[in-house]
Coordinates of C-alpha atoms in Angstrom, one line a residue:
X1 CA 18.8 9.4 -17.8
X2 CA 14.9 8.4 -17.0
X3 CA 12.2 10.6 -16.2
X4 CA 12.6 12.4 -12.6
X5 CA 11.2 10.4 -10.1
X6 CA 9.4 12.4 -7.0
X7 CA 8.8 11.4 -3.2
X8 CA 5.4 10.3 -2.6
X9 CA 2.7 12.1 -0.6
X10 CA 0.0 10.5 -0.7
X11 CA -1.2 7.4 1.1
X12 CA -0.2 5.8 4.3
X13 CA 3.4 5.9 4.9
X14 CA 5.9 2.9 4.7
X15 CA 6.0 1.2 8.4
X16 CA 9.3 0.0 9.5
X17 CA 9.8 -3.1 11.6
X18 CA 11.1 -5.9 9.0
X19 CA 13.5 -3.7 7.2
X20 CA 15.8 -5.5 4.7
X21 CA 18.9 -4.8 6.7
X22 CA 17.1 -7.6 9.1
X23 CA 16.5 -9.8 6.8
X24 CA 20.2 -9.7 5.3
X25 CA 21.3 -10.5 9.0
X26 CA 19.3 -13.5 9.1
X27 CA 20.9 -15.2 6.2
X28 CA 23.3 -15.6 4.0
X29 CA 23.5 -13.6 0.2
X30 CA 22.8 -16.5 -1.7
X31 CA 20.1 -18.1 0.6
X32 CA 16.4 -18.1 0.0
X33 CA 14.5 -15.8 2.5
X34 CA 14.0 -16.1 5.8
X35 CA 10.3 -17.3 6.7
X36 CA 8.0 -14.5 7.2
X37 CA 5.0 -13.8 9.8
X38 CA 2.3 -12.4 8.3
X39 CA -1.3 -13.2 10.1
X40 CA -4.3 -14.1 8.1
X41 CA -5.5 -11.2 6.2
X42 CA -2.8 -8.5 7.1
X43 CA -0.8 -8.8 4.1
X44 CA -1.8 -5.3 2.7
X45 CA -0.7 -3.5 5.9
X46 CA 2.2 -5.6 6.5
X47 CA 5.4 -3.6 7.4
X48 CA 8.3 -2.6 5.4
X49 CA 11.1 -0.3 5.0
X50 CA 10.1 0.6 0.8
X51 CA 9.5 4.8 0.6
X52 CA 6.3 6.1 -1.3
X53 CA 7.2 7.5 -4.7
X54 CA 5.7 9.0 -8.0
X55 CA 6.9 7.2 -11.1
X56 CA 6.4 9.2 -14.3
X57 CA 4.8 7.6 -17.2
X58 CA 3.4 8.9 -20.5
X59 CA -0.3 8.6 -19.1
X60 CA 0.7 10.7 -15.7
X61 CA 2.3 10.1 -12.7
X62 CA 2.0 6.5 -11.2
X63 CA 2.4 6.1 -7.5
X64 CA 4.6 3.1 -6.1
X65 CA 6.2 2.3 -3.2
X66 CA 10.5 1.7 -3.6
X67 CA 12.9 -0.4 -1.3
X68 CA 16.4 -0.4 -2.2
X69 CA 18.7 -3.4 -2.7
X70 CA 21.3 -4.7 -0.2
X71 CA 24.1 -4.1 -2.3
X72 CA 26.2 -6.6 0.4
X73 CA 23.6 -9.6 -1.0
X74 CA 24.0 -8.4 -4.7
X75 CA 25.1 -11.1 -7.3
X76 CA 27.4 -8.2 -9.4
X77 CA 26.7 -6.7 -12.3
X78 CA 24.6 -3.5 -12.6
X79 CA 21.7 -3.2 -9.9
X80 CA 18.4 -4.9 -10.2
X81 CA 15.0 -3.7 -9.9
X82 CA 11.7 -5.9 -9.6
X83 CA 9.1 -3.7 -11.2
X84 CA 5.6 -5.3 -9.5
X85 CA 2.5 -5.1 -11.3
X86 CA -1.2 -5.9 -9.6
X87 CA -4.0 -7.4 -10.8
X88 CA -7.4 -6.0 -11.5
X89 CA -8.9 -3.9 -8.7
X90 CA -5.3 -4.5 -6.8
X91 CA -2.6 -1.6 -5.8
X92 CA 1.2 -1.8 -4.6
X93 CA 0.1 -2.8 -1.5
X94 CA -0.1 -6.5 -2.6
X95 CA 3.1 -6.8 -2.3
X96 CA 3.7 -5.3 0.8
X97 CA 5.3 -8.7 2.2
X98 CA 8.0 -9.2 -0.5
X99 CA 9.1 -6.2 -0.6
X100 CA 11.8 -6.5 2.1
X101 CA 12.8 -10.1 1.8
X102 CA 13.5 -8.9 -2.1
X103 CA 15.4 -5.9 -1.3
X104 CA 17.6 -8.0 1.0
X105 CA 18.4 -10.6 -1.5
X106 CA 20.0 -7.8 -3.6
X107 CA 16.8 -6.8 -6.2
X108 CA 15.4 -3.2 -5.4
X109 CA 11.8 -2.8 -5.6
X110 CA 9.4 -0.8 -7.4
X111 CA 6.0 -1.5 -6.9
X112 CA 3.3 0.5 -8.4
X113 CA -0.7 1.0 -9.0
X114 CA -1.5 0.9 -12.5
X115 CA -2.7 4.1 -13.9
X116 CA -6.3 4.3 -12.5
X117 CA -5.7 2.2 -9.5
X118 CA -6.0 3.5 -6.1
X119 CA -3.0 6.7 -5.8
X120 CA -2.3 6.4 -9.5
X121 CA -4.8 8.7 -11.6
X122 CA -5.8 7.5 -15.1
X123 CA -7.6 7.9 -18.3
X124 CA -11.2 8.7 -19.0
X125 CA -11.8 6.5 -21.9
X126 CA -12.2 2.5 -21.1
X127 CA -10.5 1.2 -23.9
X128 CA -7.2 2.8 -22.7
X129 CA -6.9 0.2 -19.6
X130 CA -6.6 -2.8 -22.0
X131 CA -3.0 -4.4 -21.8
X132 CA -2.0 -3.3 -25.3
X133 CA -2.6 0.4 -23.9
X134 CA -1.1 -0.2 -20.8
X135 CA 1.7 -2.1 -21.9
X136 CA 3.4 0.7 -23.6
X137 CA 3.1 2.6 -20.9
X138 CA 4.7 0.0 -19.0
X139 CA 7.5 -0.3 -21.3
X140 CA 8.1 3.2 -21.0
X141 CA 8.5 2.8 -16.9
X142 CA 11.1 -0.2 -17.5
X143 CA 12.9 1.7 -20.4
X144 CA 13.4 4.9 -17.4
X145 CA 14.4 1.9 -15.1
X146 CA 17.0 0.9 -17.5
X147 CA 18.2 4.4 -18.5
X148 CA 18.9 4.9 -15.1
X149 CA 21.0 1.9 -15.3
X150 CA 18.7 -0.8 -13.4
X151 CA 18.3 -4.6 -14.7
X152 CA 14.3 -5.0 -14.6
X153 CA 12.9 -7.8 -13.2
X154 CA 9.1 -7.6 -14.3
X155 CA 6.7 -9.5 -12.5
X156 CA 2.6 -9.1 -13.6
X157 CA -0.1 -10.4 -10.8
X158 CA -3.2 -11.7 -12.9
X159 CA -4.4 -8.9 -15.0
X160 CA -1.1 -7.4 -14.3
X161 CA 0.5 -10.4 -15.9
X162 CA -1.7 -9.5 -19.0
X163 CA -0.1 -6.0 -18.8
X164 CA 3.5 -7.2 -18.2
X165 CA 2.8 -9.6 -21.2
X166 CA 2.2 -6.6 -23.4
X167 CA 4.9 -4.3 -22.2
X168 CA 7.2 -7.2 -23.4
X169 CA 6.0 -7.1 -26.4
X170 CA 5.7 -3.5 -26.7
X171 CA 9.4 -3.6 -26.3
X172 CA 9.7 -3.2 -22.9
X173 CA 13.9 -3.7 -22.0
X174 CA 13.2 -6.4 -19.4
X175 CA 16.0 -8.8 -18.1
X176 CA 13.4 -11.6 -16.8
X177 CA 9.3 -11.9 -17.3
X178 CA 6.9 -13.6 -14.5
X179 CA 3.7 -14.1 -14.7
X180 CA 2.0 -14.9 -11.5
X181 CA -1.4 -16.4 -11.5
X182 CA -2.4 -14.8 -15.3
X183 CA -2.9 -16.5 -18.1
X184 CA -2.5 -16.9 -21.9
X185 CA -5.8 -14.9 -22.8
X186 CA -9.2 -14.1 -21.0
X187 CA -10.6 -15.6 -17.8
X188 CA -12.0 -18.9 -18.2
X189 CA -16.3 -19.8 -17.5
X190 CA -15.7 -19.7 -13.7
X191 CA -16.9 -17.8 -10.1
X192 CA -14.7 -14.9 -11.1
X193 CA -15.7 -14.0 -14.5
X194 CA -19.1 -14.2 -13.0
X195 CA -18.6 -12.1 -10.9
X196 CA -16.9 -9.4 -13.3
X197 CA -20.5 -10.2 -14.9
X198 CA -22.3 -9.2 -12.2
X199 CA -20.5 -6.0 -11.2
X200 CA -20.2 -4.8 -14.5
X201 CA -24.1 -3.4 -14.6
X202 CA -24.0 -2.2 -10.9
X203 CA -21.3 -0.2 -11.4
X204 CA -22.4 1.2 -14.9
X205 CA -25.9 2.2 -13.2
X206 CA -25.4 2.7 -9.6
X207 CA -21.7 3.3 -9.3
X208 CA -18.4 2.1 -6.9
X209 CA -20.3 2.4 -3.8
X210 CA -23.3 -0.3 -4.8
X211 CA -19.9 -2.5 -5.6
X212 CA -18.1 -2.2 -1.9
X213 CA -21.5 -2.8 -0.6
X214 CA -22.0 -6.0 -2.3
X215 CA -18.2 -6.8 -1.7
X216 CA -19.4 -6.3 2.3
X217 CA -22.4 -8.3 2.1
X218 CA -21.2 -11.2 0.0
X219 CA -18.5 -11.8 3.1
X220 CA -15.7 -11.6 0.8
X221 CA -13.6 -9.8 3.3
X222 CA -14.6 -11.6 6.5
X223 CA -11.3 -13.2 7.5
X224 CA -9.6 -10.1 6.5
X225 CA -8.1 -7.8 9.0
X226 CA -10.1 -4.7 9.9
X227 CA -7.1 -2.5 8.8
X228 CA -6.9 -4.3 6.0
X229 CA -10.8 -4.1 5.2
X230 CA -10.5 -0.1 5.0
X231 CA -7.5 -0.4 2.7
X232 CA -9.3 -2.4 0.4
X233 CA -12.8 -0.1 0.6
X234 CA -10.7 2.7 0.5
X235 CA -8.7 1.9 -3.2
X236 CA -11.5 0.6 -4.6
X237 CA -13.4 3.7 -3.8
X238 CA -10.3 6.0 -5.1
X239 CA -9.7 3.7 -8.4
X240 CA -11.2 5.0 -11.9
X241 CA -14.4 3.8 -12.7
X242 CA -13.7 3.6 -16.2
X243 CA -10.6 1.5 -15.5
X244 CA -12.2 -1.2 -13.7
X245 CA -14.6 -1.1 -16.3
X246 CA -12.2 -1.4 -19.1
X247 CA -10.2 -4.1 -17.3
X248 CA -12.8 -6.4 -16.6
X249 CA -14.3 -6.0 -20.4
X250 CA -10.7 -7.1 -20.9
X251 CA -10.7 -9.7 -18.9
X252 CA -13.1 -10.9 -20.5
X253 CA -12.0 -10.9 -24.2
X254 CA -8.1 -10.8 -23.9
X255 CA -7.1 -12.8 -26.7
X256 CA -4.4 -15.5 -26.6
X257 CA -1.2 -13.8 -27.8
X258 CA 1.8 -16.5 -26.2
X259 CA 2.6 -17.3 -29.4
X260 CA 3.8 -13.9 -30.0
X261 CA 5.4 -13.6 -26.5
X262 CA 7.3 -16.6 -27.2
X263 CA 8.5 -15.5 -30.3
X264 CA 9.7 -11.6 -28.6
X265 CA 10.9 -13.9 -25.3
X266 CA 13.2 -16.2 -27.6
X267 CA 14.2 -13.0 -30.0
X268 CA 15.6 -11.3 -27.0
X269 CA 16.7 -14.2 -24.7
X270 CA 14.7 -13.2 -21.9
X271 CA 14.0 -15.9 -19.3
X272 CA 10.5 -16.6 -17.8
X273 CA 8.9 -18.4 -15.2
X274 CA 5.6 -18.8 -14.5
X275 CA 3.8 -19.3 -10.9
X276 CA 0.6 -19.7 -9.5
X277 CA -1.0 -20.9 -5.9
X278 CA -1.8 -24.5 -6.3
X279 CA -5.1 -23.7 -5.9
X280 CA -5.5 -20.9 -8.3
X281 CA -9.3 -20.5 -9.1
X282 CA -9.3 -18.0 -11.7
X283 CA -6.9 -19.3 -15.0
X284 CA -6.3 -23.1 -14.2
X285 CA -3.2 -24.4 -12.8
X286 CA -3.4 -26.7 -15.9
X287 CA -3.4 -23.7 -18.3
X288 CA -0.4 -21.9 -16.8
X289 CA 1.7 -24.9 -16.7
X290 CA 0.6 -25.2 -20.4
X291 CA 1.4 -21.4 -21.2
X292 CA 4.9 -22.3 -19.6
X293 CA 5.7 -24.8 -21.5
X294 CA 4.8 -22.9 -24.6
X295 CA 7.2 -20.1 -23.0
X296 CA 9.7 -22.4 -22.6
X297 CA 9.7 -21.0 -19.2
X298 CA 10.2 -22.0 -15.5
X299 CA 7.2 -23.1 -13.7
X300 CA 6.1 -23.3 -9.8
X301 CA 2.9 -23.7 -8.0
X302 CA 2.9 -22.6 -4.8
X303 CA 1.4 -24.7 -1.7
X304 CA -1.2 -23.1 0.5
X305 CA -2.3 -20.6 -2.0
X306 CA -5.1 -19.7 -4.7
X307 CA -5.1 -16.9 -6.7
X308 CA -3.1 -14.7 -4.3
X309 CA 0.6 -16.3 -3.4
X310 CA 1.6 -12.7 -2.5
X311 CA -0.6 -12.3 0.4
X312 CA -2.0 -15.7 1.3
X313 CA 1.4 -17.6 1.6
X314 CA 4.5 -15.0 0.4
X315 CA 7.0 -16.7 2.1
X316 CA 7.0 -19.9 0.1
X317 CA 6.3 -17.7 -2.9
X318 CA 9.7 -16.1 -2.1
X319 CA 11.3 -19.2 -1.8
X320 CA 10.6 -19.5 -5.6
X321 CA 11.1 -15.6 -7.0
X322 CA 14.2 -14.8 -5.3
X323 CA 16.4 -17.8 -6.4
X324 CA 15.1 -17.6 -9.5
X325 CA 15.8 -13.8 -10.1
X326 CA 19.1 -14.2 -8.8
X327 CA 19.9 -17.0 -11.0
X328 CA 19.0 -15.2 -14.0
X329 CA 20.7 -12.3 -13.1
X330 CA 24.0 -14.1 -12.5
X331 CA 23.4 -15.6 -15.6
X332 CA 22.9 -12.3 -17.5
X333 CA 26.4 -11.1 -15.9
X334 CA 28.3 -14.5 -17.4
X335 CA 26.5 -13.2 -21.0

């Protein structure tokens, strides 16, 4: 059996209002999902039906957020779980519009904050948050998921990715890999590894407060929802210092290491796919369709979306995870 896993407390609670049992009526099993609604910068606070939880991991509890499948849309075989990673400075919440669409397609999720992020506390030291320390924590999560007798879907958003990559090669018992908008290694010369360049003395010196304010005046949030503006104030002020410190050193130095994924992918037969927004401005679209190719894996750009698919255009995203995932998990079932 995995470790006990605990209602969650803390944090706003789940909203109904686009529950999976919906979404199941509005199509049939084996159809993509049905388009979603989400206005411009409400993704974080848009409703779902998941249940806050506390995931146990061996650096402390992890908060998440869990939907159960529609067992009625299931493609057979043991139950499925798509574990959700974020990227750097990101929580659960990202995800908050695939969540049902995903549950009703069959796949539970588990969504969760990274140990430091937002609900999830972490480590003290900096050098613990780089994805070969994470990722056997990670591994541990998916090993409890499989112990309890889920299939694991992983899925890594940028630095997440990075993370996911590791857990996989930490050992992590994973039925599928994707790697959304991360790359083979660390960020390339661009706007956002500037930036990490820029933040990485204020918050050293003058601490997570100086960084919101910057965040505030630099506009970055101006087409984004009020509600949604306190969310993202709010878990960047509750996230470890040291973590988004040790992340974005990361970020900066990651080395390459497909070659190794490749050779743990192909070992194990795990499948892979790899998607991005077609407009991705932090790894190039150009790399990641490389990095597939080395994987041997599935690849998919998604229209209408940079860096984000998740929240800036989820239901085309969809229209690419959930065939996949249930594709591969038929496929697992027919050995």
């Amino acid at each position: 059996m995995g470790r006990p896993e605990t209602p969650g407390t803390a944090g706003p609670a789940a909203a109904p209002g686009s529950g999976s049992a919906d979404g199941a009526d509005l199509r049939p099993p084996d159809a993509t999902p049905a388009a979603l609604t989400v206005g411009p910068g409400e993704a974080q606070r848009h409703p779902h039906a998941a249940r806050p939880v506390v995931v146990a991991s061996s650096l402390g509890p992890l908060a998440g957020l869990r939907a159960d499948p529609d067992e009625s849309a299931s493609v057979g075989g043991p139950p499925a779980t798509a574990l959700l990673l974020p990227g750097y400075s990101g929580s659960k919440e990202d995800f908050a519009p695939l969540i049902d669409p995903i549950a009703a397609a069959g796949i539970g999720v588990l969504a969760i904050d990274l140990p430091g992020q937002y609900e999830s506390p972490g480590p003290d030291a900096e050098h613990e948050y780089r994805p070969s320390a994470l990722g056997p924590v990670i591994a541990g999560v998916v090993a409890d998921e499989a112990a309890a007798g889920r299939r694991v879907l992983l899925l890594g958003h940028s630095y997440g990715g990075l993370v996911a990559r590791a857990a996989v090669l930490a050992g992590a018992p994973v039925r599928g890999l994707t790697l959304m908008d991360s790359g083979p290694g660390e960020l390339p010369m661009g706007r956002r590894r500037s930036d990490l360049d820029v933040v990485e003395p204020v918050l050293r010196r003058r601490g997570i407060d100086e960084v919101i304010a910057l965040r505030d005046a630099s506009g970055q949030w101006s087409s984004t929802h009020p509600h949604v503006v306190d969310l993202l104030r709010d878990r960047l002020r509750r996230s470890a210092v040291a973590g988004l410190l040790g992340m974005g050193d990361a970020l900066r130095s990651e080395d390459d290491r497909t070659a190794e994924l490749v050779a743990a992918v192909r070992a194990r037969r795990v499948p892979c796919l790899v998607v991005c927004g077609t407009d991705d401005d932090a790894w190039p679209v150009s790399m990641q369709r490389t990095m597939a190719d080395r994987l041997e894996a599935e690849f998919a750009a998604v229209p209408h979306a940079a860096h984000a698919p998740n929240v800036e255009n989820p239901s085309a995203l969809l229209d690419v995870l959930v065939p996949t995932w249930r594709t591969w998990l038929r496929d697992d079932i027919l050995g």
